[in-house]
XYZ file of C-alpha atoms in Angstrom:
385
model
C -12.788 330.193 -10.137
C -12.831 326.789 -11.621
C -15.902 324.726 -12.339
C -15.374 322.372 -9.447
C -15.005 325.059 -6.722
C -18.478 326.273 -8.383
C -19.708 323.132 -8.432
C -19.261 322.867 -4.026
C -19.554 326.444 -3.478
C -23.498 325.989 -5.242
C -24.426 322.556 -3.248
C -22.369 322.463 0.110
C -25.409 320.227 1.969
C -25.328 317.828 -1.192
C -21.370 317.688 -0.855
C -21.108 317.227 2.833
C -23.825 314.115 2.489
C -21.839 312.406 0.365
C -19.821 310.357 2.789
C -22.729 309.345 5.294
C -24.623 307.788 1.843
C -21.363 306.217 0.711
C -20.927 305.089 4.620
C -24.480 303.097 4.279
C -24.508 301.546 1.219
C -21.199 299.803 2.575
C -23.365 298.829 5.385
C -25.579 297.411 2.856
C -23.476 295.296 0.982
C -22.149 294.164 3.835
C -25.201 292.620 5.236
C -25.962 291.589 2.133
C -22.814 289.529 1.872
C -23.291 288.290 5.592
C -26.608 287.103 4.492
C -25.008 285.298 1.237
C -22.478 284.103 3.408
C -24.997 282.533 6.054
C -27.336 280.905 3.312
C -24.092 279.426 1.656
C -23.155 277.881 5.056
C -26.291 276.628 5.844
C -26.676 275.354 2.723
C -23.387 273.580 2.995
C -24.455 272.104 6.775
C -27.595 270.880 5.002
C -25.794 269.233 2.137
C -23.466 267.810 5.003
C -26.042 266.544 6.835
C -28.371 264.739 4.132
C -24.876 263.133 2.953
C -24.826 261.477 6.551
C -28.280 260.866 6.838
C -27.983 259.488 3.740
C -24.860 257.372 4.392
C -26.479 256.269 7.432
C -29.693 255.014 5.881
C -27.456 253.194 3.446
C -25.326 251.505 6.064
C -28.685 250.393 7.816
C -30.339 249.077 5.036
C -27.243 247.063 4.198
C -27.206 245.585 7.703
C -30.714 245.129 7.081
C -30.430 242.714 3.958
C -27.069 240.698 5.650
C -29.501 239.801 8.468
C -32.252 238.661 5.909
C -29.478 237.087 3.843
C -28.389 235.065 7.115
C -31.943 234.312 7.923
C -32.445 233.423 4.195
C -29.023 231.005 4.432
C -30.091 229.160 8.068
C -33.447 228.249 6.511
C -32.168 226.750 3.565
C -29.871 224.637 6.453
C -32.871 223.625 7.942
C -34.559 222.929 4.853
C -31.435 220.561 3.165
C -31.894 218.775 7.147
C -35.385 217.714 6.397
C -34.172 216.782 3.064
C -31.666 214.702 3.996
C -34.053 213.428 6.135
C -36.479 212.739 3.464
C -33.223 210.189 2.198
C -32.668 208.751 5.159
C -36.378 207.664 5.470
C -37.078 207.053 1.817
C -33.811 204.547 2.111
C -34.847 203.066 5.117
C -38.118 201.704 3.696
C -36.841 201.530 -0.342
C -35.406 198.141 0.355
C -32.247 199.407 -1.640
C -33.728 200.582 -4.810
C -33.965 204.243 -6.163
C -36.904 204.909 -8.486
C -38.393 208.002 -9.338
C -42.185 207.478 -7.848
C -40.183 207.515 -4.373
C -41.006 210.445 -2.205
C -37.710 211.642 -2.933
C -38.691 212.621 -6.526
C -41.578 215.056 -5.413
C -40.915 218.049 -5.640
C -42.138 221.185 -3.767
C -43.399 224.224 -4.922
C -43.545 227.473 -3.429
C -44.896 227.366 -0.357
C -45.105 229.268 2.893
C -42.731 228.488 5.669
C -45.868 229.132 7.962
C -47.549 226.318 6.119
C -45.071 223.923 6.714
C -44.017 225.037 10.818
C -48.386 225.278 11.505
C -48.983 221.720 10.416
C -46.331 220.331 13.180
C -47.630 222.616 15.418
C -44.812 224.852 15.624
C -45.404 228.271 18.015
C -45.217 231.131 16.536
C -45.611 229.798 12.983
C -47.374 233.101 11.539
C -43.388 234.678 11.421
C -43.125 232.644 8.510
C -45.687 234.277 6.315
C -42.960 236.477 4.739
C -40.660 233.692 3.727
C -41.078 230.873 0.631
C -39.844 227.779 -0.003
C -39.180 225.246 -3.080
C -37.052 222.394 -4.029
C -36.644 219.748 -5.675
C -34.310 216.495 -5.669
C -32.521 215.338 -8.626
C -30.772 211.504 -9.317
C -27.173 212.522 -9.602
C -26.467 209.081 -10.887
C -29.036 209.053 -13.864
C -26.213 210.931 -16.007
C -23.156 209.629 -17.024
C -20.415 210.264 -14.432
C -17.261 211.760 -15.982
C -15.340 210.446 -13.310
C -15.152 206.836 -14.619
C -13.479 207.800 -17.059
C -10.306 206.779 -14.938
C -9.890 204.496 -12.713
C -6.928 203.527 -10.323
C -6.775 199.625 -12.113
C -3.708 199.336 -9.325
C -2.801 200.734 -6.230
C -1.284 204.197 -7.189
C -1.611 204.053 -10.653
C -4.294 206.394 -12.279
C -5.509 204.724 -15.565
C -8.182 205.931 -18.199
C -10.857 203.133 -18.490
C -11.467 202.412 -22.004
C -14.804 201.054 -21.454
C -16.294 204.216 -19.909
C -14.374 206.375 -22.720
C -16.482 204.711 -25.187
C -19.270 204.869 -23.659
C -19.065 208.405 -23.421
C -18.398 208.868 -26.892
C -21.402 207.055 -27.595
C -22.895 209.658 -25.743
C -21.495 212.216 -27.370
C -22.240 211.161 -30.742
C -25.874 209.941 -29.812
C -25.882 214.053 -29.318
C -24.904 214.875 -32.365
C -20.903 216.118 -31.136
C -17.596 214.453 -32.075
C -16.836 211.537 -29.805
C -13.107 212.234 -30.140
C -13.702 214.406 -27.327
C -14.063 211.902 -25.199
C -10.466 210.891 -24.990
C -10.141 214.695 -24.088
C -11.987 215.132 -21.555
C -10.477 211.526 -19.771
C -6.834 212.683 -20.006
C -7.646 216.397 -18.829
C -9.890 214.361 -16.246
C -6.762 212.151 -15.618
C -4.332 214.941 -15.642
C -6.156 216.873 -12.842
C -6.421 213.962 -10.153
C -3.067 213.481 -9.802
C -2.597 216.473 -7.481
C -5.967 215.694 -6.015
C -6.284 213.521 -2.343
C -8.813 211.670 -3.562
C -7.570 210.428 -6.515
C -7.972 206.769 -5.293
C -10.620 206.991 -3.393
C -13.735 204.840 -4.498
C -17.293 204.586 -4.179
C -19.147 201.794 -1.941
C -20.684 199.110 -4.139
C -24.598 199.950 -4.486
C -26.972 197.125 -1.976
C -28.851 197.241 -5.400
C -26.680 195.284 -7.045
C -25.300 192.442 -4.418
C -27.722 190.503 -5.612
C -27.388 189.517 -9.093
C -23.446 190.276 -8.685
C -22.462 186.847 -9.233
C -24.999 185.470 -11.857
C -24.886 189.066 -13.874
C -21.976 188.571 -16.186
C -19.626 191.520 -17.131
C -19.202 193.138 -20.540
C -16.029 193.160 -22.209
C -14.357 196.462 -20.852
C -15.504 196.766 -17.190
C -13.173 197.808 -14.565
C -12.479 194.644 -13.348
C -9.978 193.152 -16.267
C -6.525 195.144 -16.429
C -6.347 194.581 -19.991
C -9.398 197.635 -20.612
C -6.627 200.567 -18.872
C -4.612 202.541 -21.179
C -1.795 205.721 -20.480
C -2.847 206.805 -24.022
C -5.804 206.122 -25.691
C -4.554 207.591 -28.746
C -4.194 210.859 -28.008
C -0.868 212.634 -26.498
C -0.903 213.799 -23.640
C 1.010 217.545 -23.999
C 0.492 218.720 -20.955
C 2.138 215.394 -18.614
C 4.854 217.400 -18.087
C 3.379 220.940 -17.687
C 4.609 223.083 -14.454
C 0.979 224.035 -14.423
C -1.151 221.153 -13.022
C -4.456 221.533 -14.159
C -8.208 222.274 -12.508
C -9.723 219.421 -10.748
C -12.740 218.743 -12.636
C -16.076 219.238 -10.389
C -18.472 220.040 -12.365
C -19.806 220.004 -16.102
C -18.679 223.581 -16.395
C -15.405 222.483 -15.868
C -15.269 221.005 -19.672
C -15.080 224.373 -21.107
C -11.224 223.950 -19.912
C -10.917 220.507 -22.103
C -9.429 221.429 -25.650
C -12.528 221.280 -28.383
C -14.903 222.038 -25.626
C -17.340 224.887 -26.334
C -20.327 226.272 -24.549
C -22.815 225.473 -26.689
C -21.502 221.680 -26.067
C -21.580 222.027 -22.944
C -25.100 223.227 -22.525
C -25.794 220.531 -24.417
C -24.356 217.960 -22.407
C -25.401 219.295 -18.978
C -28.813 217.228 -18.621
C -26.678 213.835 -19.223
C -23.925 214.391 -17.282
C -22.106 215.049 -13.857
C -18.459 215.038 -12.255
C -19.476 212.785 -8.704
C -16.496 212.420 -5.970
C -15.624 208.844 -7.236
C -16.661 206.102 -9.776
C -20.385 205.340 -9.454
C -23.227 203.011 -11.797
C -25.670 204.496 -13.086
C -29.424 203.985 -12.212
C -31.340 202.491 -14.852
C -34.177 203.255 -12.861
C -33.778 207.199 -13.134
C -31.756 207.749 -16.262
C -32.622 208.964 -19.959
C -32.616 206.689 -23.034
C -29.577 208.792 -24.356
C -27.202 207.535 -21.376
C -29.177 203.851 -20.993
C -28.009 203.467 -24.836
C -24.645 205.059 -24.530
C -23.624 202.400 -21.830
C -25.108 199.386 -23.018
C -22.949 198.055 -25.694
C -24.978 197.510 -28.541
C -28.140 199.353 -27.444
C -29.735 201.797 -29.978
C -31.402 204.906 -28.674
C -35.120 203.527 -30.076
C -34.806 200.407 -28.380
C -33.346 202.593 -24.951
C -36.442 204.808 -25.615
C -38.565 201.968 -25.511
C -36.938 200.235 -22.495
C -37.878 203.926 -20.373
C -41.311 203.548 -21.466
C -41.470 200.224 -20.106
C -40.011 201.786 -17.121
C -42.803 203.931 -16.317
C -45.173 201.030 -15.450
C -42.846 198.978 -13.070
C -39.520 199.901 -11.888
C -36.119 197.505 -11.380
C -35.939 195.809 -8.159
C -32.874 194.113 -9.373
C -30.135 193.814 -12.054
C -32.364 190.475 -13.184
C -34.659 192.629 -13.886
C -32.559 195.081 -15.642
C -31.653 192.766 -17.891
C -35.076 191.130 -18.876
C -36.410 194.648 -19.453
C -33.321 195.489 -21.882
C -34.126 192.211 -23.404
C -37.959 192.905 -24.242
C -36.492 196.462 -25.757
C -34.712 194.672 -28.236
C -31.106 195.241 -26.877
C -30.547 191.553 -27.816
C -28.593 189.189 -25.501
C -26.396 191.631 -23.873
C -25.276 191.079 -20.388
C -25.118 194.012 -17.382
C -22.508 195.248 -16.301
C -22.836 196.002 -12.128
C -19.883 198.011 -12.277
C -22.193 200.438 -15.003
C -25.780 199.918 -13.889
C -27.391 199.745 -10.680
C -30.643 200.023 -9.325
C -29.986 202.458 -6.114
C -28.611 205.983 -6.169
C -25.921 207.148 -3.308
C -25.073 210.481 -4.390
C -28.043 213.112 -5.175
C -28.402 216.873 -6.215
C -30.555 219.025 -4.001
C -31.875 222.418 -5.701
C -33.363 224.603 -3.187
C -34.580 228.136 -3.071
C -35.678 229.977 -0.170
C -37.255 233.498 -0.234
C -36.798 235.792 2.690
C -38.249 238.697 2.279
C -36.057 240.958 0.225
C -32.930 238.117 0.545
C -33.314 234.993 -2.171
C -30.918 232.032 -1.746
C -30.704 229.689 -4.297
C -29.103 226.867 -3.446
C -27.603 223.471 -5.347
C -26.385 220.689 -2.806
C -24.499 217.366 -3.481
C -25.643 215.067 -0.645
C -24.302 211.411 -0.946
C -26.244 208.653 1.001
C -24.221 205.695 2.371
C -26.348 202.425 1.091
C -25.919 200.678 4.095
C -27.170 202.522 6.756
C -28.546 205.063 5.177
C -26.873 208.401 6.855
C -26.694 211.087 4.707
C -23.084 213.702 4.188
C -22.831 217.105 2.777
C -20.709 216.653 -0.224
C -20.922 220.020 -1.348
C -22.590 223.345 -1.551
C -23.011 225.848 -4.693
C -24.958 229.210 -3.646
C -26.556 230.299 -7.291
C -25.784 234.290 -7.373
């Protein structure tokens, strides 16, 4: 008898067991791995469902912040309207001169919008405690305009204006940068108007200087005397006959595209000067002593920082005026030039910021102001991200 027949013939009960116990612990481990399988299932559902949840929340809060965005936008509308109201009034009692005590030069800090909707009565006012307003308004025509810096001397024809590109040289060197840049920036300027529909249009001479029009004498390189246009004012232009036409310049950013341009020259020149829609003066009323001396042959930028100290006591109801102050800063006998100075502003930069909540729109406006009757137009609109 072998050891295994032994072995069943000694323990028959333990031998015939054998099966049931095998039987139920494959019961067990199958419940066990129903159980693993339910937990990993409903751990999977719950994953699922925080994803949507999640998702959901996510698409709801974004909806959230485009209605306080649009919210954020139609206020600063309704703010630039009582702006360009603001214009229209200060214009209608200005008598045609732009200074900066006017009550367009006050600026407003951060304020409530319920503030400003309880003291006209508005109902309803306290739903403006969440939102804030501030602004300012800036002289767009106290810096140097690049776009004189061609001029259409004939119908069609698109010429640089040698006056205005020394001028700007001036200004460039009263900064401390190469004026060569100057020509530059007029052909580039020159260069991108062609293709542009408003290449000959031109702005409406300022009320401010009607005047003294005919007893203020012009300088030698105005825009009224052919002779003070150039094609070339030494400097090639490479790229007349480019298939690529280039940018239309509209703002000072837009030098960084003008060979020798850098950023840090352009930072610097950003408080003295502006790309307007067409030709304009500028306001010796509102302007710094670097761009008063850079236009006024002759002037040195002592005797321009003297004439805007005089300022500061009386402004310029005239070009007369103008004149007798530059002569009492020591700018000698030199004659204005209406087509450079004036005493009244037509275009102007509106900086406005409007905080909604959550939303914040920041937003830079070019509003131009017709000197006649005053009505104000949208030029354009820059949304700061």
């Amino acid at each position: 008898m072998s050891m295994r027949q032994h072995r069943i013939l000694r323990f028959p009960a333990r031998n015939a067991a054998c099966p049931a116990v095998r039987a139920t612990a494959c019961r067990r481990r199958q419940r066990g791995a129903a159980i693993i399988t339910a937990l990993l299932v409903v751990a999977l559902a719950a994953i699922l469902v925080s994803g949507m949840l999640w998702r959901q929340q996510v698409q709801v809060r974004r909806i959230e912040n485009q209605r306080l965005l649009a919210q954020g936008q139609w206020i600063a509308r309704a703010a630039l309207d009582w702006t360009r109201l603001v214009l229209r009034s200060e214009g209608d009692t200005s008598a045609g001169v732009t200074y900066l005590g006017g009550a367009w030069g006050m600026p407003v800090a951060k304020t409530r919008l319920s503030d400003f909707l309880g003291q006209i009565g508005q109902a309803r006012a306290e739903q403006g405690a969440d939102t804030w307003l501030s602004g300012s308004i800036e002289d767009a025509q106290a810096r140097f305009n690049l776009r004189n810096l061609v001029s259409a001397s004939a119908p069609g024809a698109l010429q640089l204006n040698l006056a205005q590109i020394q001028a700007f040289a001036h200004l460039l060197q009263l900064l401390g940068i190469d004026g060569q840049l100057a020509k530059n920036a007029a052909v580039y300027l020159r260069a991108g108007l062609v293709h542009s529909i408003t290449r000959f249009q031109t702005g409406a001479t300022a009320s401010g200087s009607t005047g003294t029009a005919g007893s203020a004498q012009q300088v030698e390189g105005g825009t009224g005397g052919g002779a003070n246009f150039t094609d070339n004012p030494g400097l090639s232009d490479a790229d007349s006959n480019s298939a690529v036409a280039p940018l239309l310049m509209t703002s000072t950013d837009s030098l960084l595209d003008v060979p020798g341009f850098t950023p840090d020259i352009v930072a610097r020149l950003r408080p003295f000067v502006t790309v307007l829609p067409t030709t304009t003066p500028v306001n010796m009323n509102t302007a710094s002593a670097e761009v008063i001396a850079a236009i006024v042959p002759g002037m040195s930028l002592s005797s321009a920082q003297a004439f805007v100290a005089r300022r500061q006591t009386v402004f310029f109801h005239n070009l007369a005026d103008v004149q007798l102050a530059l002569q009492g800063a020591g700018a000698g006998q030199t004659s204005v030039d209406s087509t450079q100075c004036d005493v009244n502003t037509s275009y102007f930069v509106v900086h406005g910021r409007v905080q909604h909540e959550r939303a914040v729109v920041d937003r830079t406006t070019l509003v131009w102001r017709d000197p006649l009757t005053h009505t104000t137009r949208i030029v354009r609109v820059r949304d700061e991200p």
